[in-house]
Amino acid sequence: MKKYFALMMALLMLTLAGCAQKTDTPPAGEPEPVEEPASKLDEIKEAGVITMCTSPDYAPYEFEDLSKEGQDKYVGADIELGKYIAEKLGVTLEVKAMDFNTCLEAVKQGTVDMGIAGFAYKEDRAESMLLVGPYNVGNGYQGLLIPADKADEYKTVDDFAGKKIAAQVATLQYDLVVQQTPGAEVVTVTTIQDGVMMVQTGKVDALCILSTVGEEYTKQYDTLAMSEVQYFTMEGTYVLVAKEFAALAEALQPIVEEADSSGLYAKWVEEAKELAAELGID
């Protein structure tokens, strides 16, 4: 009887253990619980690095100090904004230099965390990406860089009918020339420097450019001047983030607002202008 009782007790314990195990298993037909994927902001903080694409051909906002190497060679007000964002997030900044159009595509595809390269508001950008900002509001206007000896001749948009105006590909400037300069022929350029050279050599009659950038060129070359033409556009520039990185964009907004409203960004612009002048960089 003792052996029988012991055997029954052993079977009972096994049955109870099996039931206990089954209570932790979801009922048949229900999916196993899945952890929420980490947001891009979480990934950045975990990695300790935020990546930023820029087109470093746009002094005083983003350009290169060739006396330095690696990440240190990228300078300008937008680079300082990128560093400020990284500091506020508690991570380091990694700058990825590329041409303007490629930078836009990198942001759209999410292969970089953010893009900072003097990006103005455009409807197609607002539709395909998240815009953080604006910042640098009221600092300059979109206008035309022209030969200095044509300043009295090129004063209105009508004066550019039948003329060639250069504009960087995939930029607001390109759209402005097409939409607000009827009769002008638009010539696309990859970099701002290419457009400036074309104005200097007479291959085009003007280059559409932000006035603060154009004025830096007029300081370097007395053969250049800014026309009186001012295009109508929304003011300010934006940090661009991929549509799916909403948590990141939400975290960046107050940081960008603080940098702008506190006067930090304006200070970085002035410092970058001085640096560009020292380096003889356009």
Short mmCIF file of C-alpha atoms in Angstrom, two decimals, residues 63-263:
data_model
loop_
_atom_site.label_atom_id
_atom_site.label_comp_id
_atom_site.label_asym_id
_atom_site.label_seq_id
_atom_site.Cartn_x
_atom_site.Cartn_y
_atom_site.Cartn_z
CA PHE A 63 31.66 74.52 -45.16
CA GLU A 64 35.08 72.92 -44.72
CA ASP A 65 38.18 74.09 -42.86
CA LEU A 66 40.82 72.21 -44.83
CA SER A 67 43.46 72.96 -42.19
CA LYS A 68 41.70 70.33 -40.06
CA GLU A 69 41.01 66.64 -40.57
CA GLY A 70 38.18 64.19 -40.00
CA GLN A 71 35.01 65.45 -38.37
CA ASP A 72 36.75 68.64 -37.21
CA LYS A 73 36.98 70.01 -40.75
CA TYR A 74 33.21 70.52 -40.99
CA VAL A 75 32.37 73.98 -39.68
CA GLY A 76 29.65 76.61 -39.86
CA ALA A 77 26.46 77.62 -38.07
CA ASP A 78 24.52 74.50 -39.09
CA ILE A 79 27.36 72.26 -37.92
CA GLU A 80 27.25 74.02 -34.56
CA LEU A 81 23.49 73.41 -34.45
CA GLY A 82 24.13 69.72 -35.07
CA LYS A 83 26.66 69.63 -32.24
CA TYR A 84 24.22 71.44 -29.96
CA ILE A 85 21.49 68.89 -30.72
CA ALA A 86 23.90 66.02 -30.00
CA GLU A 87 24.98 67.62 -26.73
CA LYS A 88 21.37 68.07 -25.58
CA LEU A 89 20.61 64.41 -26.40
CA GLY A 90 23.75 63.27 -24.57
CA VAL A 91 25.38 61.75 -27.66
CA THR A 92 28.13 62.64 -30.14
CA LEU A 93 27.63 64.01 -33.65
CA GLU A 94 28.76 62.24 -36.81
CA VAL A 95 28.69 64.45 -39.92
CA LYS A 96 28.20 62.78 -43.29
CA ALA A 97 29.11 65.12 -46.16
CA MET A 98 27.32 64.69 -49.49
CA ASP A 99 25.83 66.83 -52.24
CA PHE A 100 22.56 68.62 -51.56
CA ASN A 101 20.24 66.31 -53.50
CA THR A 102 21.84 63.16 -52.10
CA CYS A 103 21.39 64.57 -48.60
CA LEU A 104 17.65 64.97 -49.20
CA GLU A 105 17.38 61.37 -50.36
CA ALA A 106 19.39 60.12 -47.38
CA VAL A 107 16.92 61.81 -45.01
CA LYS A 108 13.90 60.42 -46.89
CA GLN A 109 15.31 56.88 -46.81
CA GLY A 110 16.28 57.15 -43.15
CA THR A 111 19.93 56.27 -43.81
CA VAL A 112 20.88 59.30 -41.66
CA ASP A 113 19.17 60.48 -38.49
CA MET A 114 18.75 64.09 -39.62
CA GLY A 115 19.71 66.54 -42.34
CA ILE A 116 20.92 70.10 -41.70
CA ALA A 117 21.98 72.02 -44.80
CA GLY A 118 20.11 75.31 -45.01
CA PHE A 119 16.87 73.53 -45.94
CA ALA A 120 14.06 75.99 -46.64
CA TYR A 121 10.38 75.11 -46.56
CA LYS A 122 9.02 73.37 -49.65
CA GLU A 123 5.67 71.62 -49.95
CA ASP A 124 7.20 68.41 -51.31
CA ARG A 125 9.59 68.31 -48.36
CA ALA A 126 6.76 68.81 -45.89
CA GLU A 127 4.90 65.93 -47.53
CA SER A 128 7.80 63.47 -47.66
CA MET A 129 9.74 64.37 -44.49
CA LEU A 130 9.29 65.88 -41.03
CA LEU A 131 10.39 69.52 -40.75
CA VAL A 132 11.81 70.66 -37.41
CA GLY A 133 11.90 74.42 -36.89
CA PRO A 134 11.94 76.96 -38.35
CA TYR A 135 15.16 78.63 -37.26
CA ASN A 136 17.24 81.50 -38.66
CA VAL A 137 14.04 83.41 -39.43
CA GLY A 138 14.54 86.88 -40.88
CA ASN A 139 18.22 86.38 -41.63
CA GLY A 140 18.40 87.21 -45.32
CA TYR A 141 16.19 86.75 -48.37
CA GLN A 142 16.26 84.67 -51.53
CA GLY A 143 17.73 86.79 -54.31
CA LEU A 144 20.06 86.89 -57.31
CA LEU A 145 23.83 87.17 -57.44
CA ILE A 146 24.83 89.07 -60.58
CA PRO A 147 27.86 90.73 -62.19
CA ALA A 148 28.49 94.04 -60.41
CA ASP A 149 28.52 95.97 -63.67
CA LYS A 150 24.92 94.80 -64.33
CA ALA A 151 23.49 96.12 -61.05
CA ASP A 152 21.75 99.06 -62.75
CA GLU A 153 20.41 96.82 -65.49
CA TYR A 154 19.03 93.89 -63.43
CA LYS A 155 16.61 95.42 -60.90
CA THR A 156 13.32 93.55 -61.40
CA VAL A 157 12.26 90.05 -62.37
CA ASP A 158 11.17 91.40 -65.73
CA ASP A 159 14.77 92.41 -66.43
CA PHE A 160 15.70 88.70 -66.45
CA ALA A 161 13.34 87.72 -69.27
CA GLY A 162 15.39 85.76 -71.77
CA LYS A 163 18.35 85.59 -69.34
CA LYS A 164 20.00 82.51 -67.84
CA ILE A 165 19.70 82.04 -64.10
CA ALA A 166 21.61 79.28 -62.32
CA ALA A 167 20.07 77.43 -59.38
CA GLN A 168 21.24 74.46 -57.36
CA VAL A 169 19.37 71.28 -58.25
CA ALA A 170 16.50 70.17 -55.95
CA THR A 171 16.50 73.46 -54.01
CA LEU A 172 13.93 76.09 -53.15
CA GLN A 173 15.95 78.50 -55.33
CA TYR A 174 15.26 76.37 -58.40
CA ASP A 175 11.51 76.49 -57.72
CA LEU A 176 11.60 80.25 -57.14
CA VAL A 177 13.28 80.94 -60.46
CA VAL A 178 10.80 78.74 -62.31
CA GLN A 179 7.73 80.14 -60.53
CA GLN A 180 8.62 83.80 -60.05
CA THR A 181 10.93 84.69 -62.96
CA PRO A 182 8.82 84.26 -66.10
CA GLY A 183 10.78 84.11 -69.31
CA ALA A 184 14.10 83.23 -67.66
CA GLU A 185 16.01 80.06 -68.54
CA VAL A 186 16.97 77.98 -65.51
CA VAL A 187 20.41 76.35 -65.54
CA THR A 188 20.92 73.73 -62.82
CA VAL A 189 24.20 73.42 -60.94
CA THR A 190 25.39 70.83 -58.43
CA THR A 191 27.17 73.22 -56.07
CA ILE A 192 26.91 76.90 -55.23
CA GLN A 193 30.56 77.37 -56.22
CA ASP A 194 29.77 76.11 -59.72
CA GLY A 195 27.01 78.70 -60.01
CA VAL A 196 29.24 81.53 -58.80
CA MET A 197 31.91 80.60 -61.32
CA MET A 198 29.34 80.56 -64.12
CA VAL A 199 28.25 84.10 -63.18
CA GLN A 200 31.88 85.25 -63.13
CA THR A 201 32.64 83.72 -66.52
CA GLY A 202 29.43 84.95 -68.14
CA LYS A 203 27.96 81.49 -68.73
CA VAL A 204 24.85 82.59 -66.82
CA ASP A 205 23.46 86.02 -66.00
CA ALA A 206 22.66 85.34 -62.34
CA LEU A 207 22.64 82.77 -59.57
CA CYS A 208 19.66 82.38 -57.24
CA ILE A 209 21.04 82.36 -53.70
CA LEU A 210 20.25 83.26 -50.09
CA SER A 211 21.34 86.87 -49.60
CA THR A 212 23.53 86.19 -46.57
CA VAL A 213 25.49 83.64 -48.59
CA GLY A 214 25.59 85.84 -51.69
CA GLU A 215 26.89 88.78 -49.68
CA GLU A 216 29.87 86.67 -48.57
CA TYR A 217 30.74 86.20 -52.23
CA THR A 218 30.48 89.93 -52.92
CA LYS A 219 33.02 90.50 -50.15
CA GLN A 220 35.41 88.10 -51.83
CA TYR A 221 34.86 89.34 -55.38
CA ASP A 222 34.22 92.99 -56.21
CA THR A 223 33.01 91.86 -59.65
CA LEU A 224 29.85 90.43 -58.04
CA ALA A 225 26.79 92.08 -56.48
CA MET A 226 23.33 91.18 -55.20
CA SER A 227 20.46 92.34 -57.41
CA GLU A 228 17.56 94.28 -55.89
CA VAL A 229 15.27 91.37 -56.79
CA GLN A 230 13.84 89.58 -53.75
CA TYR A 231 11.77 86.44 -54.15
CA PHE A 232 8.71 85.85 -52.01
CA THR A 233 9.06 82.77 -49.80
CA MET A 234 8.41 81.44 -46.32
CA GLU A 235 11.15 82.51 -43.95
CA GLY A 236 13.51 80.35 -41.97
CA THR A 237 15.18 77.01 -42.43
CA TYR A 238 14.53 73.54 -41.05
CA VAL A 239 16.16 70.39 -39.76
CA LEU A 240 14.86 67.45 -41.80
CA VAL A 241 13.97 64.04 -40.36
CA ALA A 242 12.47 60.92 -41.98
CA LYS A 243 8.69 60.54 -41.68
CA GLU A 244 8.99 57.42 -39.53
CA PHE A 245 11.24 59.14 -36.95
CA ALA A 246 8.43 61.08 -35.26
CA ALA A 247 9.78 60.65 -31.72
CA LEU A 248 13.14 62.03 -32.84
CA ALA A 249 11.54 65.05 -34.53
CA GLU A 250 9.50 65.73 -31.39
CA ALA A 251 12.67 65.66 -29.27
CA LEU A 252 14.55 67.96 -31.67
CA GLN A 253 11.89 70.68 -31.92
CA PRO A 254 12.46 72.33 -28.49
CA ILE A 255 16.24 72.07 -28.92
CA VAL A 256 16.15 73.88 -32.27
CA GLU A 257 13.73 76.49 -30.90
CA GLU A 258 16.00 77.13 -27.92
CA ALA A 259 19.13 77.51 -30.08
CA ASP A 260 17.33 80.02 -32.28
CA SER A 261 15.39 82.06 -29.69
CA SER A 262 18.35 82.34 -27.31
CA GLY A 263 20.49 84.00 -30.00
#
